Amino acid sequence: MSESTANTSSVERSLVLVKPDGFRRGLTGEVLRRIEAKGYTIAALAVLTPDRERLAKHYAEHEGKPFYEPLLDFMSGGRVTAAVIEGERCIEGFRALAGATDPTAALPGTIRGDLGRDWGEKVQQNIVHGSDSPESAAREIAIWFPDGALN
Ligand code: IDP
Ligand code: MG
């Protein structure tokens, strides 16, 4: 087994969001079902309508991009489910479950590929967010679960 695919047995946590499109369409349970079916544990769960301040922190890396303002409008426009998931390599694993950012290109079998589509908007509505690295996960978990309610 190559180094890059070796299981280092480190339990990770990742921040997952069911975005407002997924919440509105009643897909929260389906997303959580896929996470649990994969074998990851749900360590924290919250339903909320995020304000722009929280979203600006969460999406700081995208500030200035053409889809940034539409992204904040979209994400602040309804309720989301925020979850912390847990398991060995769950950051990479959930990104694989989610599929490509563009829901049209996302492969069938993935959350975005099975459940998402292009609606002709300035921002891609693609059902879920998942942290992309251990550093992002730690930063994002602190943004969405700031009060240390996480065990
Ligand atoms: P990711 O969610 O797959 O990590 P990011 O590049 O971090 O993708 O972008 C954050 C979110 O911004 C995406 O999930 C999508 O909703 C939106 N987005 C990203 N790139 C584009 C784009 O080129 N056009 C429209 N929306 C985009
Ligand atoms: Mg991202």
PDB file of C-alpha atoms and ligand atoms in Angstrom:
ATOM      1  CA  MET A   1       0.000   0.000   0.000  1.00  0.00           C
ATOM      2  CA  SER A   2       1.455   3.374  -0.923  1.00  0.00           C
ATOM      3  CA  GLU A   3       1.964   6.040   1.681  1.00  0.00           C
ATOM      4  CA  SER A   4      -0.806   8.202   0.285  1.00  0.00           C
ATOM      5  CA  THR A   5      -3.419   5.468   0.690  1.00  0.00           C
ATOM      6  CA  ALA A   6      -2.178   4.010   3.977  1.00  0.00           C
ATOM      7  CA  ASN A   7      -4.681   4.049   6.810  1.00  0.00           C
ATOM      8  CA  THR A   8      -2.953   6.044   9.510  1.00  0.00           C
ATOM      9  CA  SER A   9      -5.729   5.190  12.016  1.00  0.00           C
ATOM     10  CA  SER A  10      -6.268   8.812  12.948  1.00  0.00           C
ATOM     11  CA  VAL A  11      -9.883   9.607  13.740  1.00  0.00           C
ATOM     12  CA  GLU A  12     -10.876  12.793  11.964  1.00  0.00           C
ATOM     13  CA  ARG A  13     -13.788  15.147  12.240  1.00  0.00           C
ATOM     14  CA  SER A  14     -15.322  17.020   9.333  1.00  0.00           C
ATOM     15  CA  LEU A  15     -17.886  19.805   9.122  1.00  0.00           C
ATOM     16  CA  VAL A  16     -20.801  18.928   6.868  1.00  0.00           C
ATOM     17  CA  LEU A  17     -23.586  21.306   5.906  1.00  0.00           C
ATOM     18  CA  VAL A  18     -26.854  20.412   4.240  1.00  0.00           C
ATOM     19  CA  LYS A  19     -27.267  23.666   2.337  1.00  0.00           C
ATOM     20  CA  PRO A  20     -30.600  25.546   2.058  1.00  0.00           C
ATOM     21  CA  ASP A  21     -31.476  23.816  -1.242  1.00  0.00           C
ATOM     22  CA  GLY A  22     -31.034  20.410   0.366  1.00  0.00           C
ATOM     23  CA  PHE A  23     -32.910  21.420   3.497  1.00  0.00           C
ATOM     24  CA  ARG A  24     -35.806  22.936   1.512  1.00  0.00           C
ATOM     25  CA  ARG A  25     -36.105  19.834  -0.641  1.00  0.00           C
ATOM     26  CA  GLY A  26     -36.288  17.558   2.385  1.00  0.00           C
ATOM     27  CA  LEU A  27     -32.945  15.886   1.711  1.00  0.00           C
ATOM     28  CA  THR A  28     -31.413  16.296   5.174  1.00  0.00           C
ATOM     29  CA  GLY A  29     -32.331  12.761   6.181  1.00  0.00           C
ATOM     30  CA  GLU A  30     -31.022  11.316   2.911  1.00  0.00           C
ATOM     31  CA  VAL A  31     -27.652  13.046   3.373  1.00  0.00           C
ATOM     32  CA  LEU A  32     -27.367  11.897   6.996  1.00  0.00           C
ATOM     33  CA  ARG A  33     -28.428   8.388   5.938  1.00  0.00           C
ATOM     34  CA  ARG A  34     -25.578   8.229   3.424  1.00  0.00           C
ATOM     35  CA  ILE A  35     -23.088   9.426   6.046  1.00  0.00           C
ATOM     36  CA  GLU A  36     -24.240   6.758   8.498  1.00  0.00           C
ATOM     37  CA  ALA A  37     -24.464   4.065   5.820  1.00  0.00           C
ATOM     38  CA  LYS A  38     -20.840   4.782   4.965  1.00  0.00           C
ATOM     39  CA  GLY A  39     -20.010   4.129   8.603  1.00  0.00           C
ATOM     40  CA  TYR A  40     -19.221   7.597   9.915  1.00  0.00           C
ATOM     41  CA  THR A  41     -20.615   8.804  13.216  1.00  0.00           C
ATOM     42  CA  ILE A  42     -22.638  11.973  13.676  1.00  0.00           C
ATOM     43  CA  ALA A  43     -20.994  13.793  16.590  1.00  0.00           C
ATOM     44  CA  ALA A  44     -23.031  17.015  16.552  1.00  0.00           C
ATOM     45  CA  LEU A  45     -26.103  18.299  14.736  1.00  0.00           C
ATOM     46  CA  ALA A  46     -27.829  21.690  14.514  1.00  0.00           C
ATOM     47  CA  VAL A  47     -30.510  23.343  12.376  1.00  0.00           C
ATOM     48  CA  LEU A  48     -30.153  27.069  11.878  1.00  0.00           C
ATOM     49  CA  THR A  49     -30.424  29.937   9.414  1.00  0.00           C
ATOM     50  CA  PRO A  50     -26.851  31.211   9.166  1.00  0.00           C
ATOM     51  CA  ASP A  51     -26.186  34.965   9.124  1.00  0.00           C
ATOM     52  CA  ARG A  52     -23.781  36.602   6.700  1.00  0.00           C
ATOM     53  CA  GLU A  53     -21.150  37.164   9.374  1.00  0.00           C
ATOM     54  CA  ARG A  54     -20.840  33.443  10.034  1.00  0.00           C
ATOM     55  CA  LEU A  55     -20.891  32.686   6.302  1.00  0.00           C
ATOM     56  CA  ALA A  56     -18.220  35.310   5.552  1.00  0.00           C
ATOM     57  CA  LYS A  57     -15.925  33.526   8.003  1.00  0.00           C
ATOM     58  CA  HIS A  58     -16.808  30.115   6.630  1.00  0.00           C
ATOM     59  CA  TYR A  59     -16.256  31.164   2.995  1.00  0.00           C
ATOM     60  CA  ALA A  60     -13.369  33.642   3.562  1.00  0.00           C
ATOM     61  CA  GLU A  61     -11.219  31.863   0.958  1.00  0.00           C
ATOM     62  CA  HIS A  62     -13.756  32.762  -1.758  1.00  0.00           C
ATOM     63  CA  GLU A  63     -14.065  36.499  -1.020  1.00  0.00           C
ATOM     64  CA  GLY A  64     -13.790  38.512  -4.238  1.00  0.00           C
ATOM     65  CA  LYS A  65     -14.772  35.655  -6.557  1.00  0.00           C
ATOM     66  CA  PRO A  66     -17.753  36.231  -8.899  1.00  0.00           C
ATOM     67  CA  PHE A  67     -19.915  33.702  -7.051  1.00  0.00           C
ATOM     68  CA  TYR A  68     -19.067  35.007  -3.553  1.00  0.00           C
ATOM     69  CA  GLU A  69     -22.013  37.393  -3.018  1.00  0.00           C
ATOM     70  CA  PRO A  70     -24.515  35.008  -4.657  1.00  0.00           C
ATOM     71  CA  LEU A  71     -23.091  32.253  -2.434  1.00  0.00           C
ATOM     72  CA  LEU A  72     -23.713  34.281   0.732  1.00  0.00           C
ATOM     73  CA  ASP A  73     -27.217  35.228  -0.488  1.00  0.00           C
ATOM     74  CA  PHE A  74     -27.995  31.579  -1.187  1.00  0.00           C
ATOM     75  CA  MET A  75     -26.561  30.233   2.058  1.00  0.00           C
ATOM     76  CA  SER A  76     -28.258  32.867   4.242  1.00  0.00           C
ATOM     77  CA  GLY A  77     -31.574  32.365   2.461  1.00  0.00           C
ATOM     78  CA  GLY A  78     -32.879  29.425   4.450  1.00  0.00           C
ATOM     79  CA  ARG A  79     -32.213  26.846   7.107  1.00  0.00           C
ATOM     80  CA  VAL A  80     -29.242  24.545   6.963  1.00  0.00           C
ATOM     81  CA  THR A  81     -28.313  21.466   8.930  1.00  0.00           C
ATOM     82  CA  ALA A  82     -24.784  21.619  10.300  1.00  0.00           C
ATOM     83  CA  ALA A  83     -23.180  18.356  11.326  1.00  0.00           C
ATOM     84  CA  VAL A  84     -19.862  17.238  12.686  1.00  0.00           C
ATOM     85  CA  ILE A  85     -19.042  13.775  11.459  1.00  0.00           C
ATOM     86  CA  GLU A  86     -16.376  11.485  12.780  1.00  0.00           C
ATOM     87  CA  GLY A  87     -14.284   8.585  11.540  1.00  0.00           C
ATOM     88  CA  GLU A  88     -10.934   7.624  10.105  1.00  0.00           C
ATOM     89  CA  ARG A  89     -10.287   9.721   6.959  1.00  0.00           C
ATOM     90  CA  CYS A  90     -13.856  11.063   6.994  1.00  0.00           C
ATOM     91  CA  ILE A  91     -12.725  14.387   5.470  1.00  0.00           C
ATOM     92  CA  GLU A  92     -11.623  12.712   2.242  1.00  0.00           C
ATOM     93  CA  GLY A  93     -14.398  10.142   2.531  1.00  0.00           C
ATOM     94  CA  PHE A  94     -17.203  12.658   2.768  1.00  0.00           C
ATOM     95  CA  ARG A  95     -15.774  14.671  -0.155  1.00  0.00           C
ATOM     96  CA  ALA A  96     -15.983  11.438  -2.174  1.00  0.00           C
ATOM     97  CA  LEU A  97     -19.593  10.879  -1.055  1.00  0.00           C
ATOM     98  CA  ALA A  98     -20.454  14.497  -1.980  1.00  0.00           C
ATOM     99  CA  GLY A  99     -18.972  14.434  -5.478  1.00  0.00           C
ATOM    100  CA  ALA A 100     -17.740  17.282  -7.665  1.00  0.00           C
ATOM    101  CA  THR A 101     -18.663  20.900  -6.928  1.00  0.00           C
ATOM    102  CA  ASP A 102     -20.596  21.250 -10.199  1.00  0.00           C
ATOM    103  CA  PRO A 103     -23.678  19.056  -9.742  1.00  0.00           C
ATOM    104  CA  THR A 104     -24.004  18.498 -13.486  1.00  0.00           C
ATOM    105  CA  ALA A 105     -20.509  16.993 -13.612  1.00  0.00           C
ATOM    106  CA  ALA A 106     -20.789  15.170 -10.268  1.00  0.00           C
ATOM    107  CA  LEU A 107     -20.909  11.436 -10.873  1.00  0.00           C
ATOM    108  CA  PRO A 108     -24.067   9.412 -10.330  1.00  0.00           C
ATOM    109  CA  GLY A 109     -23.753   7.655  -6.988  1.00  0.00           C
ATOM    110  CA  THR A 110     -22.605  10.826  -5.263  1.00  0.00           C
ATOM    111  CA  ILE A 111     -24.875  13.144  -3.267  1.00  0.00           C
ATOM    112  CA  ARG A 112     -24.441  16.006  -5.723  1.00  0.00           C
ATOM    113  CA  GLY A 113     -24.615  13.717  -8.744  1.00  0.00           C
ATOM    114  CA  ASP A 114     -27.770  11.923  -7.599  1.00  0.00           C
ATOM    115  CA  LEU A 115     -29.645  14.777  -5.953  1.00  0.00           C
ATOM    116  CA  GLY A 116     -28.322  18.036  -7.415  1.00  0.00           C
ATOM    117  CA  ARG A 117     -28.641  19.859 -10.710  1.00  0.00           C
ATOM    118  CA  ASP A 118     -27.851  23.217 -12.285  1.00  0.00           C
ATOM    119  CA  TRP A 119     -30.677  25.731 -11.844  1.00  0.00           C
ATOM    120  CA  GLY A 120     -29.106  28.457 -14.004  1.00  0.00           C
ATOM    121  CA  GLU A 121     -28.153  30.608 -10.996  1.00  0.00           C
ATOM    122  CA  LYS A 122     -24.920  32.540 -10.412  1.00  0.00           C
ATOM    123  CA  VAL A 123     -24.030  30.116  -7.653  1.00  0.00           C
ATOM    124  CA  GLN A 124     -24.135  26.343  -7.890  1.00  0.00           C
ATOM    125  CA  GLN A 125     -26.697  24.922  -5.490  1.00  0.00           C
ATOM    126  CA  ASN A 126     -25.137  21.590  -4.689  1.00  0.00           C
ATOM    127  CA  ILE A 127     -26.861  20.242  -1.575  1.00  0.00           C
ATOM    128  CA  VAL A 128     -23.860  19.836   0.735  1.00  0.00           C
ATOM    129  CA  HIS A 129     -20.634  21.302   2.033  1.00  0.00           C
ATOM    130  CA  GLY A 130     -17.769  19.218   3.392  1.00  0.00           C
ATOM    131  CA  SER A 131     -14.447  20.367   4.851  1.00  0.00           C
ATOM    132  CA  ASP A 132     -11.498  19.888   2.500  1.00  0.00           C
ATOM    133  CA  SER A 133      -8.592  19.391   4.957  1.00  0.00           C
ATOM    134  CA  PRO A 134      -7.944  18.836   8.679  1.00  0.00           C
ATOM    135  CA  GLU A 135      -7.087  22.542   9.022  1.00  0.00           C
ATOM    136  CA  SER A 136     -10.354  23.589   7.333  1.00  0.00           C
ATOM    137  CA  ALA A 137     -12.313  21.131   9.454  1.00  0.00           C
ATOM    138  CA  ALA A 138     -10.951  22.521  12.732  1.00  0.00           C
ATOM    139  CA  ARG A 139     -11.563  26.093  11.587  1.00  0.00           C
ATOM    140  CA  GLU A 140     -15.088  25.375  10.313  1.00  0.00           C
ATOM    141  CA  ILE A 141     -16.183  23.310  13.333  1.00  0.00           C
ATOM    142  CA  ALA A 142     -15.259  26.288  15.547  1.00  0.00           C
ATOM    143  CA  ILE A 143     -17.404  28.564  13.342  1.00  0.00           C
ATOM    144  CA  TRP A 144     -20.509  26.367  13.424  1.00  0.00           C
ATOM    145  CA  PHE A 145     -20.188  24.900  16.928  1.00  0.00           C
ATOM    146  CA  PRO A 146     -18.491  27.725  18.818  1.00  0.00           C
ATOM    147  CA  ASP A 147     -19.758  27.005  22.314  1.00  0.00           C
ATOM    148  CA  GLY A 148     -17.871  23.773  22.747  1.00  0.00           C
ATOM    149  CA  ALA A 149     -21.112  21.763  22.906  1.00  0.00           C
ATOM    150  CA  LEU A 150     -19.228  19.037  21.072  1.00  0.00           C
ATOM    151  CA  ASN A 151     -18.207  16.014  23.149  1.00  0.00           C
TER     152      ASN A 151
HETATM  153  P1  IDP B   1     -16.731  22.774  -2.631  1.00  0.00           P
HETATM  154  O1  IDP B   1     -18.050  23.086  -1.952  1.00  0.00           O
HETATM  155  O2  IDP B   1     -16.861  21.612  -3.557  1.00  0.00           O
HETATM  156  O3  IDP B   1     -15.584  22.675  -1.669  1.00  0.00           O
HETATM  157  P2  IDP B   1     -15.704  25.410  -3.330  1.00  0.00           P
HETATM  158  O4  IDP B   1     -14.775  25.668  -4.457  1.00  0.00           O
HETATM  159  O5  IDP B   1     -15.161  25.483  -1.943  1.00  0.00           O
HETATM  160  O6  IDP B   1     -16.424  24.024  -3.607  1.00  0.00           O
HETATM  161  O7  IDP B   1     -16.881  26.471  -3.479  1.00  0.00           O
HETATM  162  C1  IDP B   1     -17.800  26.712  -2.436  1.00  0.00           C
HETATM  163  C2  IDP B   1     -19.199  26.739  -3.026  1.00  0.00           C
HETATM  164  O8  IDP B   1     -19.330  27.856  -3.916  1.00  0.00           O
HETATM  165  C3  IDP B   1     -19.541  25.532  -3.900  1.00  0.00           C
HETATM  166  O9  IDP B   1     -19.970  24.407  -3.160  1.00  0.00           O
HETATM  167  C4  IDP B   1     -20.641  26.088  -4.789  1.00  0.00           C
HETATM  168  O10 IDP B   1     -21.876  26.184  -4.087  1.00  0.00           O
HETATM  169  C5  IDP B   1     -20.113  27.496  -5.042  1.00  0.00           C
HETATM  170  N1  IDP B   1     -19.245  27.559  -6.247  1.00  0.00           N
HETATM  171  C6  IDP B   1     -17.949  27.186  -6.335  1.00  0.00           C
HETATM  172  N2  IDP B   1     -17.452  27.414  -7.563  1.00  0.00           N
HETATM  173  C7  IDP B   1     -18.461  27.961  -8.267  1.00  0.00           C
HETATM  174  C8  IDP B   1     -18.566  28.419  -9.627  1.00  0.00           C
HETATM  175  O11 IDP B   1     -17.594  28.371 -10.411  1.00  0.00           O
HETATM  176  N3  IDP B   1     -19.768  28.896 -10.023  1.00  0.00           N
HETATM  177  C9  IDP B   1     -20.842  28.976  -9.185  1.00  0.00           C
HETATM  178  N4  IDP B   1     -20.783  28.571  -7.908  1.00  0.00           N
HETATM  179  C10 IDP B   1     -19.612  28.055  -7.441  1.00  0.00           C
HETATM  180 MG    MG B   2     -14.814  24.177  -0.408  1.00  0.00          MG
END
